[in-house]
C-alpha cells in the first residue's frame, strides 16, 4: 500500500512539474513577438541605385536597422538597380502594391505616374533650397501625401532625399535656356520632365537609369539631370559629362515604405521597430545626400571639379530666364497635381 501511495505521489509530482514547464514555455512564447508562419524568411527591399549612392546607403542602412531592432525576426535583403522590376523604376510602385516588393526606398519622381500628387516636387523651381524641401516633407504637405499613400496599399514611414537635380552634358556649359537648345538630355519616365525639358529647348530622351549610362558613353544622348550624389558616385565624368550646371530646378525626395499586407502581418512591437528603423535610416541618408554641397563644406563639388568637370553655379538672377521659360509647364501641372496641394506647398515655402 505504501509503495502504491509513493508511486502515485511520484506521478503527481512529475505531472505537476510538467505542467509548470508548459506554463513557463507558454509565458516566454507569449512575451516574444511571434516568429509566426506568416513571417517570411526574407523580405525584398527595392532601390534604384546601390549602396555607393546616398539613396542606396539609405536602403542598406534601413535593412540593417530592421534586423537589429527586431532581433532578426524581419530579415531584409536589398535589391538595387530596380532589379525586382526588370530595371524599370517606374513600375516599382505598382509592384509594391501588388506585393512582389515588400519594402522600398523610392523616388517621388518614379512613383508619380501612379500617384499624380507626387509630381509636386518636380514642379520647376518650386523649391529654392533645402529649407524649402524640409518645409514640405516635415510639414502638413508631407503629412497629406503620407495619408494619400496609405490609401494605396503601402505604409509610408519616413522621408529621405535624393537631392536637387542638376544638369550636365558633353558639349558646352549651360548658362541660359538657349544653351540647352538641341541637346539630347536623358530624363526619367515622367511626362512632367519631358514637358519641362521641351519648354527649355532641350530634346528629352526618356530612359531608365540602367540604360542612361551606356547611352552617355556612346554619346547617344548628350546629357542628363540628376543630384550631385548620383553624378559623383556614378562617375559621370567618365562618360563625357564634363559640363555641369547647378540650377536646382527640382528636388527628388525619397520615401521609405512597406507593403500594407506585409505590415499587417507583423506584431505591433515589430511595426514600431520597423518604423523607428526607417526614421533613423532616413536621417542618416539625408545627411549623406546633403554632405559637401554648401559654402561651408563644398567637398563633393570640389571632388567633381577635380575630375575635370566645369561647374557653373547659376545666381538667382541667372535662374530667372529658366523659370520664365517653364512657367506655362508649372501652371499646367499645378492643375494636375491639385491646386489646393500646390497652394499649401507654396505657402509653406514662403513661411519657412
CSV table of C-alpha atoms in Angstrom, one decimal:
chain,number,residue,atom,x,y,z
A,1,UNK,CA,0.0,0.0,0.0
A,2,UNK,CA,2.9,2.3,0.9
A,3,UNK,CA,4.5,1.5,-2.4
A,4,UNK,CA,1.3,2.4,-4.3
A,5,UNK,CA,0.9,5.7,-2.4
A,6,UNK,CA,4.6,6.6,-3.1
A,7,UNK,CA,4.2,5.8,-6.8
A,8,UNK,CA,1.1,7.9,-7.1
A,9,UNK,CA,2.8,10.8,-5.3
A,10,UNK,CA,5.8,10.5,-7.7
A,11,UNK,CA,3.5,10.5,-10.7
A,12,UNK,CA,1.6,13.5,-9.3
A,13,UNK,CA,4.9,15.4,-8.7
A,14,UNK,CA,6.1,14.6,-12.3
A,15,UNK,CA,2.7,15.7,-13.7
A,16,UNK,CA,2.9,19.0,-11.7
A,17,UNK,CA,6.4,19.7,-12.8
A,18,UNK,CA,5.5,19.1,-16.4
A,19,UNK,CA,2.5,21.4,-16.1
A,20,UNK,CA,4.8,24.1,-14.6
A,21,UNK,CA,7.2,23.6,-17.5
A,22,UNK,CA,4.4,24.0,-20.0
A,23,UNK,CA,3.2,27.2,-18.3
A,24,UNK,CA,6.7,28.6,-18.3
A,25,UNK,CA,7.1,27.9,-22.0
A,26,UNK,CA,3.8,29.5,-22.8
A,27,UNK,CA,4.7,32.6,-20.8
A,28,UNK,CA,8.0,33.0,-22.6
A,29,UNK,CA,6.4,32.4,-26.0
A,30,UNK,CA,3.7,35.0,-25.4
A,31,UNK,CA,6.2,37.5,-24.3
A,32,UNK,CA,8.2,37.4,-27.6
A,33,UNK,CA,6.7,38.8,-30.8
A,34,UNK,CA,5.8,35.6,-32.6
A,35,UNK,CA,8.1,34.4,-35.4
A,36,UNK,CA,4.9,33.2,-36.9
A,37,UNK,CA,4.4,31.1,-40.0
A,38,UNK,CA,3.4,34.3,-41.9
A,39,UNK,CA,6.8,35.9,-41.3
A,40,UNK,CA,8.9,35.5,-44.4
A,41,UNK,CA,12.4,34.1,-44.3
A,42,UNK,CA,13.4,37.1,-46.5
A,43,UNK,CA,11.8,40.4,-47.3
A,44,UNK,CA,12.7,42.2,-50.6
A,45,UNK,CA,13.7,45.8,-50.5
A,46,UNK,CA,13.9,47.7,-53.8
A,47,UNK,CA,16.1,50.7,-54.6
A,48,UNK,CA,17.1,52.1,-58.0
A,49,UNK,CA,20.8,52.5,-57.1
A,50,UNK,CA,23.3,50.7,-55.0
A,51,UNK,CA,24.9,51.5,-51.6
A,52,UNK,CA,27.7,53.7,-53.1
A,53,UNK,CA,24.9,56.3,-53.5
A,54,UNK,CA,23.2,58.1,-50.6
A,55,UNK,CA,19.9,56.6,-51.8
A,56,UNK,CA,21.3,53.0,-51.8
A,57,UNK,CA,23.0,53.7,-48.5
A,58,UNK,CA,19.6,54.5,-47.0
A,59,UNK,CA,18.1,51.2,-48.2
A,60,UNK,CA,21.0,49.2,-46.9
A,61,UNK,CA,21.0,51.0,-43.5
A,62,UNK,CA,17.3,50.5,-43.1
A,63,UNK,CA,17.7,46.8,-43.8
A,64,UNK,CA,20.5,46.6,-41.1
A,65,UNK,CA,18.5,48.5,-38.5
A,66,UNK,CA,15.4,46.4,-39.1
A,67,UNK,CA,17.3,43.2,-38.5
A,68,UNK,CA,18.9,44.7,-35.4
A,69,UNK,CA,15.8,46.2,-33.9
A,70,UNK,CA,13.7,43.0,-34.5
A,71,UNK,CA,16.4,40.6,-33.3
A,72,UNK,CA,16.5,39.1,-36.8
A,73,UNK,CA,12.8,38.3,-36.9
A,74,UNK,CA,12.5,40.5,-40.0
A,75,UNK,CA,15.3,39.8,-42.4
A,76,UNK,CA,15.5,42.3,-45.3
A,77,UNK,CA,17.6,42.0,-48.4
A,78,UNK,CA,18.1,45.0,-50.7
A,79,UNK,CA,17.8,44.6,-54.5
A,80,UNK,CA,19.4,47.7,-56.2
A,81,UNK,CA,19.2,48.6,-59.8
A,82,UNK,CA,15.3,48.3,-59.7
A,83,UNK,CA,16.2,44.6,-60.2
A,84,UNK,CA,12.8,43.4,-58.9
A,85,UNK,CA,11.0,45.3,-61.8
A,86,UNK,CA,13.5,44.5,-64.6
A,87,UNK,CA,15.3,47.8,-64.2
A,88,UNK,CA,12.2,49.9,-65.0
A,89,UNK,CA,11.9,52.1,-61.9
A,90,UNK,CA,8.5,53.5,-63.0
A,91,UNK,CA,7.0,50.1,-62.3
A,92,UNK,CA,8.2,49.9,-58.7
A,93,UNK,CA,5.2,51.4,-57.0
A,94,UNK,CA,2.8,49.0,-58.9
A,95,UNK,CA,5.0,46.1,-57.8
A,96,UNK,CA,4.8,47.3,-54.2
A,97,UNK,CA,1.0,47.5,-54.3
A,98,UNK,CA,0.8,44.0,-55.8
A,99,UNK,CA,3.2,42.6,-53.1
A,100,UNK,CA,6.1,41.4,-55.3
A,101,UNK,CA,8.1,44.0,-53.5
A,102,UNK,CA,7.9,44.2,-49.6
A,103,UNK,CA,10.0,47.3,-48.8
A,104,UNK,CA,11.2,50.2,-50.9
A,105,UNK,CA,13.1,53.4,-50.7
A,106,UNK,CA,11.6,55.0,-53.7
A,107,UNK,CA,11.7,58.3,-55.6
A,108,UNK,CA,8.7,60.6,-55.7
A,109,UNK,CA,9.5,61.1,-59.4
A,110,UNK,CA,9.4,57.4,-60.2
A,111,UNK,CA,6.1,56.9,-58.4
A,112,UNK,CA,4.5,60.0,-59.8
A,113,UNK,CA,3.0,58.2,-62.9
A,114,UNK,CA,0.8,56.2,-60.4
A,115,UNK,CA,0.4,58.9,-57.8
A,116,UNK,CA,-0.1,62.2,-59.6
A,117,UNK,CA,0.3,64.3,-56.4
A,118,UNK,CA,3.9,63.3,-56.1
A,119,UNK,CA,4.6,65.5,-59.2
A,120,UNK,CA,4.5,68.3,-56.7
A,121,UNK,CA,8.3,68.1,-56.1
A,122,UNK,CA,9.0,68.1,-59.8
A,123,UNK,CA,7.3,71.4,-60.5
A,124,UNK,CA,10.1,73.5,-62.0
A,125,UNK,CA,11.8,75.9,-59.5
A,126,UNK,CA,9.2,75.4,-56.7
A,127,UNK,CA,11.8,74.7,-54.0
A,128,UNK,CA,14.8,77.1,-53.9
A,129,UNK,CA,16.7,75.4,-51.1
A,130,UNK,CA,16.9,72.6,-48.5
A,131,UNK,CA,14.8,74.6,-46.1
A,132,UNK,CA,12.0,74.6,-48.7
A,133,UNK,CA,12.2,70.8,-49.0
A,134,UNK,CA,12.0,70.4,-45.3
A,135,UNK,CA,9.1,72.8,-45.1
A,136,UNK,CA,7.2,70.4,-47.3
A,137,UNK,CA,8.3,67.0,-46.1
A,138,UNK,CA,8.3,67.9,-42.4
A,139,UNK,CA,5.1,69.9,-42.6
A,140,UNK,CA,1.4,69.5,-43.4
A,141,UNK,CA,2.1,68.8,-47.1
A,142,UNK,CA,4.2,65.8,-46.2
A,143,UNK,CA,1.5,64.5,-43.8
A,144,UNK,CA,-1.1,64.9,-46.5
A,145,UNK,CA,0.9,62.9,-49.0
A,146,UNK,CA,1.5,60.2,-46.5
A,147,UNK,CA,-2.2,59.9,-45.8
A,148,UNK,CA,-2.8,59.7,-49.5
A,149,UNK,CA,-0.2,56.9,-50.0
A,150,UNK,CA,-1.7,55.0,-47.0
A,151,UNK,CA,-4.8,54.5,-49.2
A,152,UNK,CA,-2.8,52.8,-51.9
A,153,UNK,CA,-1.7,49.5,-50.3
A,154,UNK,CA,1.5,50.9,-48.8
A,155,UNK,CA,2.6,52.2,-45.4
A,156,UNK,CA,4.8,55.3,-45.7
A,157,UNK,CA,7.2,55.6,-42.8
A,158,UNK,CA,9.8,58.3,-43.5
A,159,UNK,CA,11.1,60.9,-46.0
A,160,UNK,CA,14.5,60.6,-47.5
A,161,UNK,CA,16.3,62.6,-50.1
A,162,UNK,CA,18.0,62.1,-53.4
A,163,UNK,CA,18.7,65.8,-53.8
A,164,UNK,CA,18.3,68.7,-56.1
A,165,UNK,CA,18.7,67.7,-59.7
A,166,UNK,CA,21.4,69.4,-61.7
A,167,UNK,CA,22.0,69.3,-65.5
A,168,UNK,CA,25.2,68.1,-67.2
A,169,UNK,CA,26.2,67.5,-70.8
A,170,UNK,CA,29.2,66.6,-73.1
A,171,UNK,CA,29.0,69.7,-75.3
A,172,UNK,CA,29.3,73.0,-73.6
A,173,UNK,CA,28.4,75.0,-70.4
A,174,UNK,CA,24.7,75.7,-69.8
A,175,UNK,CA,24.1,79.3,-68.6
A,176,UNK,CA,20.9,80.2,-70.4
A,177,UNK,CA,17.9,78.3,-71.9
A,178,UNK,CA,19.5,78.9,-75.3
A,179,UNK,CA,22.4,76.7,-74.3
A,180,UNK,CA,20.0,73.7,-74.0
A,181,UNK,CA,18.7,74.1,-77.5
A,182,UNK,CA,19.2,70.9,-79.5
A,183,UNK,CA,20.9,69.0,-76.7
A,184,UNK,CA,19.5,65.4,-76.2
A,185,UNK,CA,19.0,65.1,-72.5
A,186,UNK,CA,18.2,61.9,-70.7
A,187,UNK,CA,15.2,62.3,-68.4
A,188,UNK,CA,13.2,60.0,-66.1
A,189,UNK,CA,10.0,58.4,-67.2
A,190,UNK,CA,7.7,61.2,-66.2
A,191,UNK,CA,5.7,63.4,-68.6
A,192,UNK,CA,6.4,66.5,-66.5
A,193,UNK,CA,10.1,66.1,-67.1
A,194,UNK,CA,9.5,65.8,-70.8
A,195,UNK,CA,7.4,69.0,-70.8
A,196,UNK,CA,9.9,70.9,-68.7
A,197,UNK,CA,12.9,70.0,-70.9
A,198,UNK,CA,11.0,70.7,-74.1
A,199,UNK,CA,10.0,74.1,-72.8
A,200,UNK,CA,13.7,74.9,-72.2
A,201,UNK,CA,14.6,74.0,-75.7
A,202,UNK,CA,16.2,70.6,-75.0
A,203,UNK,CA,15.4,67.3,-76.7
A,204,UNK,CA,14.3,65.0,-73.8
A,205,UNK,CA,15.0,61.3,-74.1
A,206,UNK,CA,13.2,59.1,-71.6
A,207,UNK,CA,15.1,56.0,-70.4
A,208,UNK,CA,15.8,54.0,-67.3
A,209,UNK,CA,18.9,54.7,-65.3
A,210,UNK,CA,20.3,51.3,-66.4
A,211,UNK,CA,20.2,52.5,-70.0
A,212,UNK,CA,21.3,56.0,-69.4
A,213,UNK,CA,25.0,55.5,-68.6
A,214,UNK,CA,25.7,53.4,-71.8
A,215,UNK,CA,23.8,56.0,-73.8
A,216,UNK,CA,26.0,58.7,-72.4
A,217,UNK,CA,29.2,56.6,-73.0
A,218,UNK,CA,28.3,56.2,-76.7
A,219,UNK,CA,27.0,59.8,-77.0
A,220,UNK,CA,23.6,58.5,-78.0
A,221,UNK,CA,22.5,61.2,-75.6
A,222,UNK,CA,24.3,64.5,-74.8
A,223,UNK,CA,23.4,64.9,-71.2
A,224,UNK,CA,21.3,64.1,-68.1
A,225,UNK,CA,19.9,65.7,-65.0
A,226,UNK,CA,20.5,64.2,-61.5
A,227,UNK,CA,21.6,65.1,-58.0
A,228,UNK,CA,25.3,65.6,-57.4
A,229,UNK,CA,25.4,62.4,-55.3
A,230,UNK,CA,24.4,60.4,-58.3
A,231,UNK,CA,26.8,62.3,-60.6
A,232,UNK,CA,29.8,61.7,-58.3
A,233,UNK,CA,29.1,58.1,-57.3
A,234,UNK,CA,28.3,57.1,-60.9
A,235,UNK,CA,31.5,58.8,-62.1
A,236,UNK,CA,29.6,60.5,-64.9
A,237,UNK,CA,32.8,62.4,-65.9
A,238,UNK,CA,34.0,59.1,-67.4
A,239,UNK,CA,31.0,59.1,-69.8
A,240,UNK,CA,31.7,62.5,-71.3
A,241,UNK,CA,29.7,64.6,-68.8
A,242,UNK,CA,32.3,67.4,-68.5
A,243,UNK,CA,29.9,70.3,-68.2
A,244,UNK,CA,27.7,70.6,-65.1
A,245,UNK,CA,25.3,73.4,-64.2
A,246,UNK,CA,24.0,73.8,-60.7
A,247,UNK,CA,20.5,75.2,-61.1
A,248,UNK,CA,18.5,73.3,-58.5
A,249,UNK,CA,15.4,73.2,-60.8
A,250,UNK,CA,13.6,70.4,-59.0
A,251,UNK,CA,14.2,68.2,-55.9
A,252,UNK,CA,13.8,64.5,-55.6
A,253,UNK,CA,12.6,63.4,-52.1
A,254,UNK,CA,12.6,59.6,-51.3
A,255,UNK,CA,10.0,57.7,-49.4
A,256,UNK,CA,10.6,54.7,-47.1
A,257,UNK,CA,7.6,52.4,-47.4
A,258,UNK,CA,6.3,48.9,-46.7
A,259,UNK,CA,3.6,46.9,-48.5
A,260,UNK,CA,0.5,47.2,-46.3
A,261,UNK,CA,-0.3,43.4,-46.1
A,262,UNK,CA,3.3,42.8,-45.1
A,263,UNK,CA,3.0,45.5,-42.4
A,264,UNK,CA,-0.2,44.0,-41.1
A,265,UNK,CA,1.4,40.5,-40.8
A,266,UNK,CA,3.8,41.7,-38.1
A,267,UNK,CA,3.3,42.1,-34.3
A,268,UNK,CA,2.8,45.6,-33.0
A,269,UNK,CA,6.3,45.6,-31.5
A,270,UNK,CA,7.9,44.8,-34.8
A,271,UNK,CA,5.9,47.5,-36.6
A,272,UNK,CA,7.3,50.0,-34.1
A,273,UNK,CA,10.8,48.7,-34.7
A,274,UNK,CA,10.5,48.9,-38.5
A,275,UNK,CA,9.1,52.5,-38.3
A,276,UNK,CA,11.9,53.6,-35.9
A,277,UNK,CA,14.5,51.9,-38.2
A,278,UNK,CA,13.1,53.8,-41.2
A,279,UNK,CA,13.2,57.1,-39.4
A,280,UNK,CA,16.8,56.6,-38.2
A,281,UNK,CA,18.0,55.5,-41.7
A,282,UNK,CA,16.2,58.4,-43.3
A,283,UNK,CA,18.0,61.0,-41.0
A,284,UNK,CA,21.4,59.4,-41.8
A,285,UNK,CA,20.6,59.2,-45.6
A,286,UNK,CA,19.5,62.9,-45.8
A,287,UNK,CA,22.7,63.9,-44.0
A,288,UNK,CA,24.8,61.9,-46.5
A,289,UNK,CA,22.8,63.3,-49.5
A,290,UNK,CA,23.5,66.9,-48.4
A,291,UNK,CA,27.1,66.5,-47.5
A,292,UNK,CA,29.7,68.5,-49.4
A,293,UNK,CA,27.2,70.8,-51.1
A,294,UNK,CA,27.4,74.0,-49.1
A,295,UNK,CA,29.7,77.0,-48.9
A,296,UNK,CA,31.0,75.7,-45.6
A,297,UNK,CA,31.6,72.3,-46.9
A,298,UNK,CA,31.9,72.1,-50.7
A,299,UNK,CA,33.9,68.8,-50.7
A,300,UNK,CA,31.6,67.0,-53.1
A,301,UNK,CA,31.6,69.8,-55.6
A,302,UNK,CA,35.4,70.1,-55.3
A,303,UNK,CA,35.7,66.4,-55.9
A,304,UNK,CA,33.7,66.7,-59.1
A,305,UNK,CA,35.7,69.7,-60.3
A,306,UNK,CA,38.9,67.7,-59.6
A,307,UNK,CA,37.8,65.2,-62.2
A,308,UNK,CA,38.0,67.8,-64.9
A,309,UNK,CA,34.3,68.8,-64.9
A,310,UNK,CA,33.5,72.5,-65.5
A,311,UNK,CA,30.9,73.5,-62.9
A,312,UNK,CA,28.7,76.5,-63.4
A,313,UNK,CA,26.6,77.8,-60.4
A,314,UNK,CA,23.7,79.9,-61.5
A,315,UNK,CA,22.8,83.0,-59.5
A,316,UNK,CA,19.2,83.7,-58.6
A,317,UNK,CA,19.1,86.3,-61.4
A,318,UNK,CA,20.5,83.8,-63.9
A,319,UNK,CA,17.8,81.3,-63.0
A,320,UNK,CA,15.0,83.8,-63.9
A,321,UNK,CA,15.0,83.1,-67.7
A,322,UNK,CA,14.7,79.3,-66.9
A,323,UNK,CA,11.8,80.0,-64.6
A,324,UNK,CA,10.2,82.2,-67.2
A,325,UNK,CA,10.6,79.5,-69.9
A,326,UNK,CA,8.8,76.9,-67.7
A,327,UNK,CA,6.0,79.0,-66.1
A,328,UNK,CA,3.4,77.5,-68.5
A,329,UNK,CA,4.6,74.0,-67.6
A,330,UNK,CA,4.2,74.9,-63.9
A,331,UNK,CA,0.7,76.2,-64.4
A,332,UNK,CA,-0.4,73.2,-66.4
A,333,UNK,CA,1.0,70.7,-63.9
A,334,UNK,CA,-0.3,72.6,-60.9
A,335,UNK,CA,-3.8,71.6,-62.1
A,336,UNK,CA,-2.7,68.0,-62.5
A,337,UNK,CA,-1.1,67.8,-59.0
A,338,UNK,CA,-4.0,69.6,-57.4
A,339,UNK,CA,-4.2,73.4,-56.9
A,340,UNK,CA,-5.0,73.1,-53.2
A,341,UNK,CA,-2.0,71.0,-52.5
A,342,UNK,CA,0.3,73.2,-54.6
A,343,UNK,CA,-1.1,76.4,-52.9
A,344,UNK,CA,-0.4,74.8,-49.5
A,345,UNK,CA,3.2,73.9,-50.6
A,346,UNK,CA,3.8,77.5,-51.9
A,347,UNK,CA,2.5,78.9,-48.6
A,348,UNK,CA,4.7,76.6,-46.5
A,349,UNK,CA,7.8,77.5,-48.6
A,350,UNK,CA,7.1,81.3,-48.3
A,351,UNK,CA,6.7,80.9,-44.5
A,352,UNK,CA,9.9,78.8,-44.0
